[in-house]
Short mmCIF file of C-alpha atoms in Angstrom, two decimals:
data_model
loop_
_atom_site.label_atom_id
_atom_site.label_comp_id
_atom_site.label_asym_id
_atom_site.label_seq_id
_atom_site.Cartn_x
_atom_site.Cartn_y
_atom_site.Cartn_z
CA MET C 799 -26.26 6.74 -13.40
CA ALA C 800 -25.77 3.85 -10.91
CA ALA C 801 -29.06 2.04 -11.50
CA GLU C 802 -28.89 2.61 -15.24
CA LEU C 803 -25.48 0.92 -15.32
CA GLY C 804 -26.88 -2.09 -13.44
CA TYR C 805 -26.03 -1.32 -9.82
CA ASP C 806 -28.40 -2.39 -7.03
CA GLY C 807 -27.37 0.19 -4.45
CA VAL C 808 -25.04 2.97 -3.39
CA GLU C 809 -22.86 3.25 -0.33
CA LEU C 810 -23.16 6.64 1.37
CA ALA C 811 -20.31 8.54 3.06
CA VAL C 812 -21.79 10.70 5.81
CA ARG C 813 -19.72 12.96 8.06
CA ASP C 814 -22.50 13.92 10.45
CA PRO C 815 -26.05 12.50 10.18
CA GLY C 816 -27.25 15.53 12.20
CA ALA C 817 -26.34 17.72 9.22
CA THR C 818 -27.95 15.41 6.63
CA ASP C 819 -31.59 15.34 5.48
CA ALA C 820 -32.34 11.61 5.64
CA ASN C 821 -35.79 12.02 4.11
CA ALA C 822 -34.45 13.79 1.04
CA VAL C 823 -31.73 11.18 0.61
CA ALA C 824 -34.25 8.35 1.00
CA ARG C 825 -36.57 9.94 -1.57
CA SER C 826 -33.90 10.37 -4.23
CA LEU C 827 -32.62 6.82 -3.72
CA ARG C 828 -36.13 5.40 -3.92
CA ASP C 829 -36.66 7.33 -7.15
CA ALA C 830 -33.43 5.82 -8.47
CA ARG C 831 -34.42 2.33 -7.20
CA LEU C 832 -31.18 2.00 -5.21
CA GLN C 833 -30.60 0.31 -1.85
CA VAL C 834 -28.07 1.54 0.73
CA PRO C 835 -26.08 -1.43 2.02
CA ALA C 836 -23.67 0.60 4.16
CA ILE C 837 -22.81 4.08 5.47
CA GLY C 838 -19.18 5.19 5.63
CA THR C 839 -18.02 7.30 8.60
CA GLY C 840 -14.42 8.15 7.69
CA GLN C 841 -15.14 11.87 7.39
CA ALA C 842 -15.99 12.00 11.11
CA PHE C 843 -12.30 11.13 11.68
CA LEU C 844 -10.76 13.08 8.80
CA ALA C 845 -12.82 16.26 9.11
CA ASP C 846 -13.81 16.25 12.81
CA GLY C 847 -10.92 14.30 14.36
CA LEU C 848 -13.24 11.84 16.13
CA SER C 849 -11.76 8.53 17.30
CA LEU C 850 -13.35 5.59 19.11
CA SER C 851 -10.00 4.70 20.70
CA HIS C 852 -8.95 8.23 21.70
CA PRO C 853 -6.96 8.35 24.98
CA ASP C 854 -9.26 11.10 26.28
CA GLU C 855 -12.58 9.86 27.63
CA GLY C 856 -14.49 12.99 26.57
CA GLU C 857 -13.19 12.63 23.01
CA ARG C 858 -14.21 8.96 22.95
CA ARG C 859 -17.67 10.00 24.18
CA ARG C 860 -18.01 12.40 21.21
CA ALA C 861 -17.06 9.61 18.80
CA ILE C 862 -19.53 7.21 20.45
CA GLU C 863 -22.33 9.78 20.13
CA ARG C 864 -21.51 10.28 16.45
CA MET C 865 -21.66 6.50 15.91
CA GLU C 866 -25.04 6.41 17.64
CA ALA C 867 -26.31 9.10 15.28
CA HIS C 868 -24.99 7.03 12.35
CA ILE C 869 -26.82 3.95 13.64
CA HIS C 870 -30.14 5.81 13.84
CA PHE C 871 -29.51 7.21 10.35
CA ALA C 872 -28.57 3.79 8.93
CA ALA C 873 -31.66 2.15 10.46
CA GLN C 874 -33.86 4.28 8.19
CA PHE C 875 -32.21 2.69 5.14
CA GLY C 876 -31.71 -0.85 6.43
CA ALA C 877 -28.00 -0.09 6.08
CA ALA C 878 -24.92 -1.12 8.05
CA VAL C 879 -22.49 1.40 9.60
CA ILE C 880 -18.80 1.11 8.72
CA VAL C 881 -16.06 1.64 11.30
CA GLY C 882 -13.07 2.59 9.15
CA LEU C 883 -10.71 5.37 10.17
CA LEU C 884 -13.15 6.34 12.95
CA ARG C 885 -11.54 3.62 15.09
CA GLY C 886 -8.49 5.91 15.43
CA ARG C 887 -4.81 5.00 15.66
CA ILE C 888 -2.59 3.36 18.24
CA SER C 889 -1.80 5.95 20.91
CA GLY C 890 0.47 4.86 23.74
CA ALA C 891 0.41 1.11 24.37
CA SER C 892 -1.20 -1.05 21.67
CA ALA C 893 -3.11 -3.19 24.22
CA ALA C 894 -4.56 -0.12 25.94
CA THR C 895 -5.66 1.33 22.57
CA HIS C 896 -7.40 -1.95 21.66
CA HIS C 897 -9.04 -1.98 25.10
CA ARG C 898 -10.39 1.56 24.68
CA LEU C 899 -11.80 0.65 21.24
CA GLU C 900 -13.52 -2.43 22.69
CA GLN C 901 -15.03 -0.34 25.48
CA SER C 902 -16.40 2.11 22.92
CA LEU C 903 -17.88 -0.77 20.90
CA ASP C 904 -19.44 -2.18 24.09
CA ALA C 905 -21.13 1.19 24.56
CA ILE C 906 -22.42 1.35 20.97
CA LEU C 907 -23.48 -2.20 20.20
CA PRO C 908 -26.64 -2.44 22.39
CA LEU C 909 -28.20 0.34 20.28
CA ALA C 910 -27.04 -1.32 17.05
CA GLU C 911 -28.56 -4.60 18.21
CA ARG C 912 -31.91 -2.95 19.05
CA GLU C 913 -31.94 -1.16 15.71
CA LYS C 914 -30.72 -4.28 13.86
CA VAL C 915 -27.91 -2.27 12.26
CA PRO C 916 -24.74 -4.23 11.48
CA VAL C 917 -21.53 -2.51 12.60
CA LEU C 918 -18.80 -3.36 10.08
CA ILE C 919 -15.15 -3.11 11.01
CA GLU C 920 -12.87 -2.76 8.00
CA PRO C 921 -9.24 -3.91 8.10
CA ILE C 922 -7.24 -1.01 6.61
CA ASN C 923 -3.68 -1.09 5.30
CA ARG C 924 -0.71 0.07 7.40
CA TYR C 925 -0.34 3.39 5.61
CA GLU C 926 -3.79 4.64 6.64
CA THR C 927 -3.93 3.34 10.22
CA ASP C 928 -1.89 1.10 12.51
CA LEU C 929 -4.97 -0.19 14.37
CA LEU C 930 -6.48 -3.40 12.88
CA SER C 931 -4.93 -4.09 9.48
CA THR C 932 -5.87 -7.74 8.87
CA VAL C 933 -9.09 -9.74 8.77
CA ASP C 934 -7.82 -12.03 11.52
CA GLU C 935 -7.32 -9.10 13.89
CA VAL C 936 -10.89 -7.94 13.28
CA VAL C 937 -12.31 -11.46 13.65
CA SER C 938 -10.48 -11.81 17.00
CA LEU C 939 -11.90 -8.48 18.13
CA ALA C 940 -15.40 -9.55 17.06
CA ASP C 941 -15.02 -12.85 18.93
CA ARG C 942 -13.96 -11.01 22.10
CA VAL C 943 -16.75 -8.43 21.88
CA GLY C 944 -19.29 -11.12 21.01
CA SER C 945 -22.13 -9.08 19.50
CA PRO C 946 -24.21 -10.65 16.70
CA VAL C 947 -24.24 -7.34 14.77
CA LEU C 948 -20.44 -6.82 14.81
CA ALA C 949 -19.03 -8.02 11.48
CA VAL C 950 -16.16 -7.73 9.00
CA LEU C 951 -15.94 -5.50 5.92
CA ALA C 952 -13.20 -6.85 3.65
CA ASP C 953 -11.63 -4.44 1.12
CA THR C 954 -9.67 -6.25 -1.57
CA PHE C 955 -7.21 -3.36 -2.13
CA HIS C 956 -6.26 -3.32 1.55
CA MET C 957 -6.13 -7.14 1.62
CA ASN C 958 -3.64 -7.16 -1.27
CA ILE C 959 -1.19 -5.27 0.95
CA GLU C 960 -1.89 -6.89 4.32
CA GLU C 961 -3.07 -10.48 3.91
CA VAL C 962 -0.73 -13.43 3.38
CA SER C 963 -3.54 -14.95 1.29
CA ILE C 964 -6.67 -13.04 0.30
CA GLU C 965 -8.67 -16.24 -0.16
CA ALA C 966 -7.59 -17.73 3.19
CA ALA C 967 -8.50 -14.47 4.96
CA LEU C 968 -11.99 -14.47 3.40
CA ARG C 969 -12.51 -18.09 4.47
CA SER C 970 -11.29 -17.24 7.96
CA ALA C 971 -13.87 -14.43 8.22
CA GLY C 972 -16.59 -16.88 7.09
CA ALA C 973 -20.01 -15.95 8.44
CA ARG C 974 -18.55 -12.79 10.06
CA LEU C 975 -18.07 -11.34 6.54
CA ARG C 976 -21.00 -9.02 5.79
CA HIS C 977 -19.71 -6.52 3.20
CA ILE C 978 -17.01 -6.28 0.53
CA HIS C 979 -15.22 -3.31 -0.98
CA ALA C 980 -14.07 -4.58 -4.36
CA ALA C 981 -11.19 -2.78 -6.04
CA ASP C 982 -8.20 -4.04 -7.93
CA SER C 983 -4.61 -4.01 -6.59
CA ASN C 984 -4.13 -0.37 -7.69
CA ARG C 985 -7.61 0.83 -6.54
CA TRP C 986 -8.75 0.93 -10.18
CA ALA C 987 -11.85 -1.07 -11.19
CA PRO C 988 -11.51 -4.88 -11.06
CA GLY C 989 -9.72 -6.26 -14.11
CA TRP C 990 -7.43 -3.23 -14.36
CA GLY C 991 -4.89 -4.46 -11.80
CA HIS C 992 -3.54 -7.93 -10.97
CA LEU C 993 -5.90 -9.36 -8.33
CA ASP C 994 -7.35 -12.78 -9.13
CA PHE C 995 -11.07 -11.94 -9.01
CA PRO C 996 -12.22 -15.29 -10.43
CA SER C 997 -10.55 -16.93 -7.42
CA ILE C 998 -11.91 -14.30 -4.99
CA ILE C 999 -15.50 -14.73 -6.26
CA LYS C 1000 -15.15 -18.51 -6.11
CA THR C 1001 -14.00 -18.22 -2.49
CA LEU C 1002 -16.96 -15.96 -1.62
CA ARG C 1003 -19.33 -18.46 -3.18
CA GLY C 1004 -17.64 -21.22 -1.16
CA ILE C 1005 -18.30 -19.48 2.16
CA GLY C 1006 -21.88 -18.65 1.20
CA TYR C 1007 -21.35 -14.89 1.06
CA ARG C 1008 -24.62 -13.18 0.08
CA GLY C 1009 -23.80 -9.50 0.58
CA PHE C 1010 -22.88 -6.72 -1.81
CA LEU C 1011 -19.70 -6.19 -3.77
CA SER C 1012 -19.25 -2.46 -3.38
CA ALA C 1013 -17.13 -0.50 -5.88
CA GLU C 1014 -14.65 1.46 -3.78
CA ILE C 1015 -12.58 2.39 -6.81
CA LEU C 1016 -10.75 5.36 -8.27
CA PRO C 1017 -12.79 7.24 -10.91
CA ARG C 1018 -10.13 6.49 -13.55
CA PRO C 1019 -9.78 6.99 -16.42
CA ASP C 1020 -13.13 8.66 -15.54
CA ALA C 1021 -16.08 7.86 -13.27
CA ARG C 1022 -18.36 6.43 -15.95
CA ALA C 1023 -15.70 4.19 -17.51
CA ALA C 1024 -14.70 2.87 -14.08
CA ALA C 1025 -18.31 2.16 -13.03
CA HIS C 1026 -18.94 0.45 -16.37
CA GLN C 1027 -15.79 -1.69 -16.10
CA PHE C 1028 -16.75 -2.77 -12.57
CA ILE C 1029 -20.12 -4.13 -13.69
CA GLU C 1030 -19.01 -5.56 -17.02
CA TYR C 1031 -15.95 -7.30 -15.59
CA LEU C 1032 -17.63 -8.79 -12.52
CA ARG C 1033 -21.01 -9.73 -13.98
CA PRO C 1034 -19.81 -12.90 -15.74
CA LEU C 1035 -18.05 -14.00 -12.54
CA LEU C 1036 -21.09 -13.62 -10.30
CA SER C 1037 -23.80 -16.06 -9.43
CA GLU C 1038 -27.14 -14.76 -8.19
CA ALA C 1039 -25.82 -15.13 -4.66
CA VAL C 1040 -23.59 -12.05 -4.93
CA HIS C 1041 -24.77 -8.62 -6.05
CA PRO C 1042 -22.50 -5.89 -7.36
CA LYS C 1043 -23.19 -2.38 -6.16
CA GLY C 1044 -21.77 1.08 -6.75
CA GLY C 1045 -20.48 3.95 -4.68
CA TYR C 1046 -17.19 5.78 -4.89
CA ALA C 1047 -15.17 6.43 -1.74
CA MET F 1382 25.49 -12.75 9.84
CA ALA F 1383 24.80 -11.83 6.19
CA ALA F 1384 27.72 -13.70 4.59
CA GLU F 1385 27.28 -16.69 6.87
CA LEU F 1386 23.65 -16.98 5.75
CA GLY F 1387 24.76 -16.96 2.09
CA TYR F 1388 24.38 -13.30 1.11
CA ASP F 1389 26.83 -11.74 -1.36
CA GLY F 1390 26.47 -8.13 -0.25
CA VAL F 1391 24.71 -5.56 1.87
CA GLU F 1392 22.91 -2.41 0.85
CA LEU F 1393 23.90 0.59 2.96
CA ALA F 1394 21.56 3.37 4.08
CA VAL F 1395 23.62 6.54 4.50
CA ARG F 1396 22.16 9.86 5.59
CA ASP F 1397 25.28 11.95 5.04
CA PRO F 1398 28.49 10.51 3.60
CA GLY F 1399 30.35 13.45 5.19
CA ALA F 1400 29.46 12.03 8.59
CA THR F 1401 30.46 8.45 7.68
CA ASP F 1402 33.90 6.84 7.86
CA ALA F 1403 34.08 5.13 4.46
CA ASN F 1404 37.38 3.44 5.27
CA ALA F 1405 36.02 1.80 8.41
CA VAL F 1406 32.91 0.65 6.56
CA ALA F 1407 35.00 -0.73 3.68
CA ARG F 1408 37.25 -2.60 6.11
CA SER F 1409 34.42 -4.30 7.97
CA LEU F 1410 32.67 -5.29 4.73
CA ARG F 1411 35.92 -6.68 3.30
CA ASP F 1412 36.40 -8.69 6.49
CA ALA F 1413 32.86 -10.02 6.07
CA ARG F 1414 33.45 -10.70 2.33
CA LEU F 1415 30.42 -8.59 1.36
CA GLN F 1416 29.91 -6.33 -1.68
CA VAL F 1417 27.87 -3.12 -1.62
CA PRO F 1418 25.56 -3.05 -4.64
CA ALA F 1419 23.75 0.14 -3.68
CA ILE F 1420 23.56 3.02 -1.21
CA GLY F 1421 20.18 4.25 0.03
CA THR F 1422 19.68 8.00 0.54
CA GLY F 1423 16.17 8.17 2.04
CA GLN F 1424 17.42 9.53 5.37
CA ALA F 1425 18.63 12.68 3.61
CA PHE F 1426 14.95 13.37 2.90
CA LEU F 1427 13.45 12.02 6.12
CA ALA F 1428 16.00 13.45 8.57
CA ASP F 1429 17.33 16.48 6.68
CA GLY F 1430 14.35 17.39 4.50
CA LEU F 1431 16.42 17.44 1.30
CA SER F 1432 14.56 17.15 -2.02
CA LEU F 1433 15.86 17.10 -5.60
CA SER F 1434 12.57 18.61 -6.84
CA HIS F 1435 12.19 21.30 -4.15
CA PRO F 1436 10.57 24.51 -5.45
CA ASP F 1437 13.39 26.56 -3.88
CA GLU F 1438 16.60 26.63 -5.90
CA GLY F 1439 18.85 26.86 -2.82
CA GLU F 1440 17.16 23.80 -1.32
CA ARG F 1441 17.60 21.87 -4.58
CA ARG F 1442 21.29 22.88 -4.56
CA ARG F 1443 21.69 21.35 -1.08
CA ALA F 1444 20.08 18.10 -2.27
CA ILE F 1445 22.31 18.04 -5.38
CA GLU F 1446 25.42 18.51 -3.24
CA ARG F 1447 24.32 15.67 -0.96
CA MET F 1448 23.83 13.42 -4.00
CA GLU F 1449 27.33 14.34 -5.22
CA ALA F 1450 28.74 13.32 -1.84
CA HIS F 1451 26.85 10.03 -2.13
CA ILE F 1452 28.28 9.43 -5.60
CA HIS F 1453 31.87 9.95 -4.35
CA PHE F 1454 31.11 7.66 -1.40
CA ALA F 1455 29.53 4.97 -3.62
CA ALA F 1456 32.45 5.04 -6.06
CA GLN F 1457 34.72 3.72 -3.31
CA PHE F 1458 32.56 0.58 -3.09
CA GLY F 1459 31.66 0.14 -6.74
CA ALA F 1460 28.09 0.78 -5.60
CA ALA F 1461 25.10 2.53 -7.16
CA VAL F 1462 23.24 5.42 -5.48
CA ILE F 1463 19.48 5.12 -4.99
CA VAL F 1464 17.13 8.06 -5.52
CA GLY F 1465 14.13 7.09 -3.40
CA LEU F 1466 12.33 9.66 -1.25
CA LEU F 1467 15.15 12.13 -1.97
CA ARG F 1468 13.35 12.99 -5.22
CA GLY F 1469 10.75 14.83 -3.10
CA ARG F 1470 7.02 15.19 -3.67
CA ILE F 1471 4.84 17.05 -6.15
CA SER F 1472 4.72 20.69 -5.11
CA GLY F 1473 2.61 23.02 -7.21
CA ALA F 1474 2.13 21.81 -10.79
CA SER F 1475 3.11 18.21 -11.53
CA ALA F 1476 4.90 19.11 -14.79
CA ALA F 1477 6.97 21.82 -13.06
CA THR F 1478 7.95 19.37 -10.29
CA HIS F 1479 9.07 16.80 -12.87
CA HIS F 1480 11.02 19.49 -14.68
CA ARG F 1481 12.88 20.56 -11.52
CA LEU F 1482 13.76 16.93 -10.79
CA GLU F 1483 15.11 16.48 -14.32
CA GLN F 1484 17.20 19.64 -13.98
CA SER F 1485 18.68 18.32 -10.74
CA LEU F 1486 19.49 15.00 -12.40
CA ASP F 1487 21.12 16.86 -15.31
CA ALA F 1488 23.34 18.58 -12.73
CA ILE F 1489 24.30 15.31 -10.98
CA LEU F 1490 24.71 12.83 -13.81
CA PRO F 1491 27.98 14.10 -15.35
CA LEU F 1492 29.76 13.32 -12.06
CA ALA F 1493 28.03 9.91 -11.83
CA GLU F 1494 29.13 9.16 -15.40
CA ARG F 1495 32.76 10.13 -14.67
CA GLU F 1496 32.73 8.04 -11.48
CA LYS F 1497 30.87 5.19 -13.23
CA VAL F 1498 28.26 5.17 -10.45
CA PRO F 1499 24.75 4.10 -11.51
CA VAL F 1500 21.97 6.39 -10.25
CA LEU F 1501 18.92 4.25 -9.54
CA ILE F 1502 15.45 5.75 -9.44
CA GLU F 1503 12.97 3.65 -7.49
CA PRO F 1504 9.22 3.78 -8.22
CA ILE F 1505 7.58 4.15 -4.79
CA ASN F 1506 3.95 3.54 -3.88
CA ARG F 1507 1.41 6.38 -3.63
CA TYR F 1508 1.38 6.44 0.17
CA GLU F 1509 5.08 7.35 0.43
CA THR F 1510 5.36 9.84 -2.43
CA ASP F 1511 3.23 11.11 -5.28
CA LEU F 1512 6.23 11.66 -7.59
CA LEU F 1513 7.08 8.62 -9.81
CA SER F 1514 5.11 5.59 -8.64
CA THR F 1515 5.39 3.22 -11.61
CA VAL F 1516 8.24 1.68 -13.60
CA ASP F 1517 6.91 3.23 -16.81
CA GLU F 1518 7.10 6.73 -15.34
CA VAL F 1519 10.73 6.17 -14.36
CA VAL F 1520 11.61 4.63 -17.73
CA SER F 1521 10.10 7.67 -19.48
CA LEU F 1522 12.12 9.97 -17.25
CA ALA F 1523 15.29 7.98 -17.97
CA ASP F 1524 14.59 8.14 -21.71
CA ARG F 1525 14.15 11.92 -21.54
CA VAL F 1526 17.28 12.48 -19.44
CA GLY F 1527 19.26 10.08 -21.61
CA SER F 1528 22.23 9.25 -19.35
CA PRO F 1529 23.75 5.75 -19.57
CA VAL F 1530 24.10 5.58 -15.75
CA LEU F 1531 20.47 6.48 -14.98
CA ALA F 1532 18.56 3.27 -14.31
CA VAL F 1533 15.54 1.71 -12.59
CA LEU F 1534 15.36 0.09 -9.17
CA ALA F 1535 12.23 -2.09 -9.00
CA ASP F 1536 10.83 -2.91 -5.55
CA THR F 1537 8.36 -5.79 -5.64
CA PHE F 1538 6.35 -4.54 -2.63
CA HIS F 1539 5.76 -1.16 -4.26
CA MET F 1540 5.05 -2.85 -7.61
CA ASN F 1541 2.32 -4.97 -6.01
CA ILE F 1542 0.42 -1.77 -5.21
CA GLU F 1543 1.17 0.29 -8.31
CA GLU F 1544 1.74 -1.92 -11.36
CA VAL F 1545 -1.09 -3.38 -13.45
CA SER F 1546 1.24 -6.35 -14.05
CA ILE F 1547 4.53 -6.83 -12.20
CA GLU F 1548 5.95 -9.03 -14.94
CA ALA F 1549 4.96 -6.62 -17.75
CA ALA F 1550 6.55 -3.72 -15.85
CA LEU F 1551 9.82 -5.63 -15.41
CA ARG F 1552 9.88 -6.44 -19.12
CA SER F 1553 9.15 -2.83 -19.96
CA ALA F 1554 12.16 -1.72 -17.87
CA GLY F 1555 14.33 -4.26 -19.70
CA ALA F 1556 17.97 -3.20 -19.85
CA ARG F 1557 17.19 -0.10 -17.74
CA LEU F 1558 16.61 -2.42 -14.74
CA ARG F 1559 19.78 -2.46 -12.62
CA HIS F 1560 18.65 -3.35 -9.09
CA ILE F 1561 15.77 -5.14 -7.35
CA HIS F 1562 14.33 -4.79 -3.87
CA ALA F 1563 12.67 -8.15 -3.26
CA ALA F 1564 9.96 -8.32 -0.61
CA ASP F 1565 6.65 -10.08 -0.53
CA SER F 1566 3.26 -8.31 -0.81
CA ASN F 1567 3.25 -7.52 2.94
CA ARG F 1568 6.98 -6.50 3.11
CA TRP F 1569 7.77 -9.81 4.84
CA ALA F 1570 10.40 -12.12 3.29
CA PRO F 1571 9.47 -13.71 -0.07
CA GLY F 1572 7.19 -16.72 0.34
CA TRP F 1573 5.42 -15.20 3.34
CA GLY F 1574 2.95 -13.11 1.28
CA HIS F 1575 1.18 -13.77 -2.01
CA LEU F 1576 3.52 -12.51 -4.77
CA ASP F 1577 4.33 -15.03 -7.50
CA PHE F 1578 8.13 -15.13 -7.16
CA PRO F 1579 8.60 -18.09 -9.53
CA SER F 1580 6.99 -15.96 -12.24
CA ILE F 1581 8.97 -12.84 -11.23
CA ILE F 1582 12.31 -14.72 -11.32
CA LYS F 1583 11.40 -16.28 -14.65
CA THR F 1584 10.66 -12.81 -16.04
CA LEU F 1585 13.99 -11.47 -14.75
CA ARG F 1586 15.78 -14.36 -16.43
CA GLY F 1587 13.89 -13.61 -19.63
CA ILE F 1588 15.13 -10.02 -19.77
CA GLY F 1589 18.69 -11.04 -18.93
CA TYR F 1590 18.76 -9.33 -15.52
CA ARG F 1591 22.13 -9.92 -13.86
CA GLY F 1592 21.97 -7.66 -10.79
CA PHE F 1593 21.25 -8.31 -7.15
CA LEU F 1594 18.01 -9.26 -5.45
CA SER F 1595 18.21 -7.13 -2.34
CA ALA F 1596 16.18 -8.07 0.74
CA GLU F 1597 14.26 -4.93 1.67
CA ILE F 1598 12.09 -6.81 4.14
CA LEU F 1599 10.61 -6.40 7.59
CA PRO F 1600 12.66 -8.15 10.31
CA ARG F 1601 9.68 -10.40 11.16
CA PRO F 1602 9.12 -12.61 13.01
CA ASP F 1603 12.74 -11.62 13.74
CA ALA F 1604 15.73 -10.46 11.68
CA ARG F 1605 17.49 -13.83 11.51
CA ALA F 1606 14.37 -15.80 10.56
CA ALA F 1607 13.51 -13.25 7.85
CA ALA F 1608 17.07 -13.25 6.40
CA HIS F 1609 17.08 -17.05 6.44
CA GLN F 1610 13.68 -17.32 4.73
CA PHE F 1611 14.80 -14.88 2.01
CA ILE F 1612 17.79 -17.04 1.06
CA GLU F 1613 16.16 -20.42 1.49
CA TYR F 1614 13.02 -19.49 -0.42
CA LEU F 1615 14.73 -17.78 -3.36
CA ARG F 1616 17.78 -20.03 -3.78
CA PRO F 1617 15.92 -22.82 -5.60
CA LEU F 1618 14.35 -20.26 -7.94
CA LEU F 1619 17.62 -18.62 -8.92
CA SER F 1620 20.02 -19.37 -11.71
CA GLU F 1621 23.62 -18.18 -11.46
CA ALA F 1622 22.59 -15.08 -13.36
CA VAL F 1623 20.84 -13.56 -10.35
CA HIS F 1624 22.40 -13.14 -6.95
CA PRO F 1625 20.47 -12.72 -3.71
CA LYS F 1626 21.79 -10.17 -1.28
CA GLY F 1627 20.85 -8.84 2.15
CA GLY F 1628 20.26 -5.49 3.76
CA TYR F 1629 17.30 -4.24 5.75
CA ALA F 1630 15.76 -0.87 4.97
#
């Protein structure tokens, strides 16, 4: 359905690459002429309780190993790996939690650099995690860690809740911005809430963004109508420099 | 501090009126020349687990009795009582949950009518409850229940997440709108996020809203700065028909 509707790729959500047949996935995507810009890892937190900032070193080690498996998996598709909920939550002191997360990233990033797999950290709104909710926090983290593959994934639904200005936050991410989750203010398809997508697209063009716009949207009123609205609403706003792509969360 | 900064009233959050000395509260508010537009009841849910839509009849009875105590308490101040989290969450079928809530309201409203105490139902965003998240849902409920004291409390932070259009939702509430929680998109004071307050105030004027604008805002960067920003930012936007008022959640 995705390619037929005009999408260029699909984002995959993978709990454990060890339990996934990469060859079969690659074959079916090739048949459907779809790229994979990014792999989501949230299920490793939600289903397996893994956290890159866990206070226990053995638990952090398990999360690091899972990320390494995701990086190998992503490399086969030329995809990035998303660090969403897998970063964990603040436990004990905030500074110590941030420090543990940075140590975990330091352990993971050499492999990501060798495999040329971008690691995307997504600011997530306060209700889902208390660790890294704004673009500026993630940009600061990326500056401290200093790896060329560490980048920002901006999700417009989360930004609507957390950013003082969505446009200013996108500009502040600048070249660090490598992926976008596009959803309207209510997580419905763009145009069905109150975000100013003409202004958002203009801002992305202004900073030279050339990545995907990924549809992380609710399948409402149903999946096909939402996927159709996403493409039909955004197409007129897009230059060739920005490609829309599908994939429900 | 509230009156000195230019506020006309304070919203009270009361867990259990039976454990509160109404006379002492009334005295200190009179000394501070502050009205009480509304009483919040969320702590009765958060601390005592009470729910007006609870599947168990005995539990619903406890929540109804707590609401009746709140109504007697509010009557002493000429205040309204807010039904926020105290409505509970969807448990089992959605329609059955709504029905239990309506039965509880039917049990409470005759007292509220006799005491002339408005009962305000607040749409709350999806992360805090799954029962009644939009103004239209609450207006439908109010139409079905049909009591003249049942009304809508609109919170601009919640509306930013749930409403397709904040202005259209306010217009749709119309005369049912009796109270406003004003906060910016990030729960900071108005002007420190990205909501369009000039447009919101204009809409309120258009529907003849004459209630309070209550500051349900984060005390950031600190309580005094936030309370000051609220007044200073909104004052130029307000006609005499709309009064700002303070009170942190």
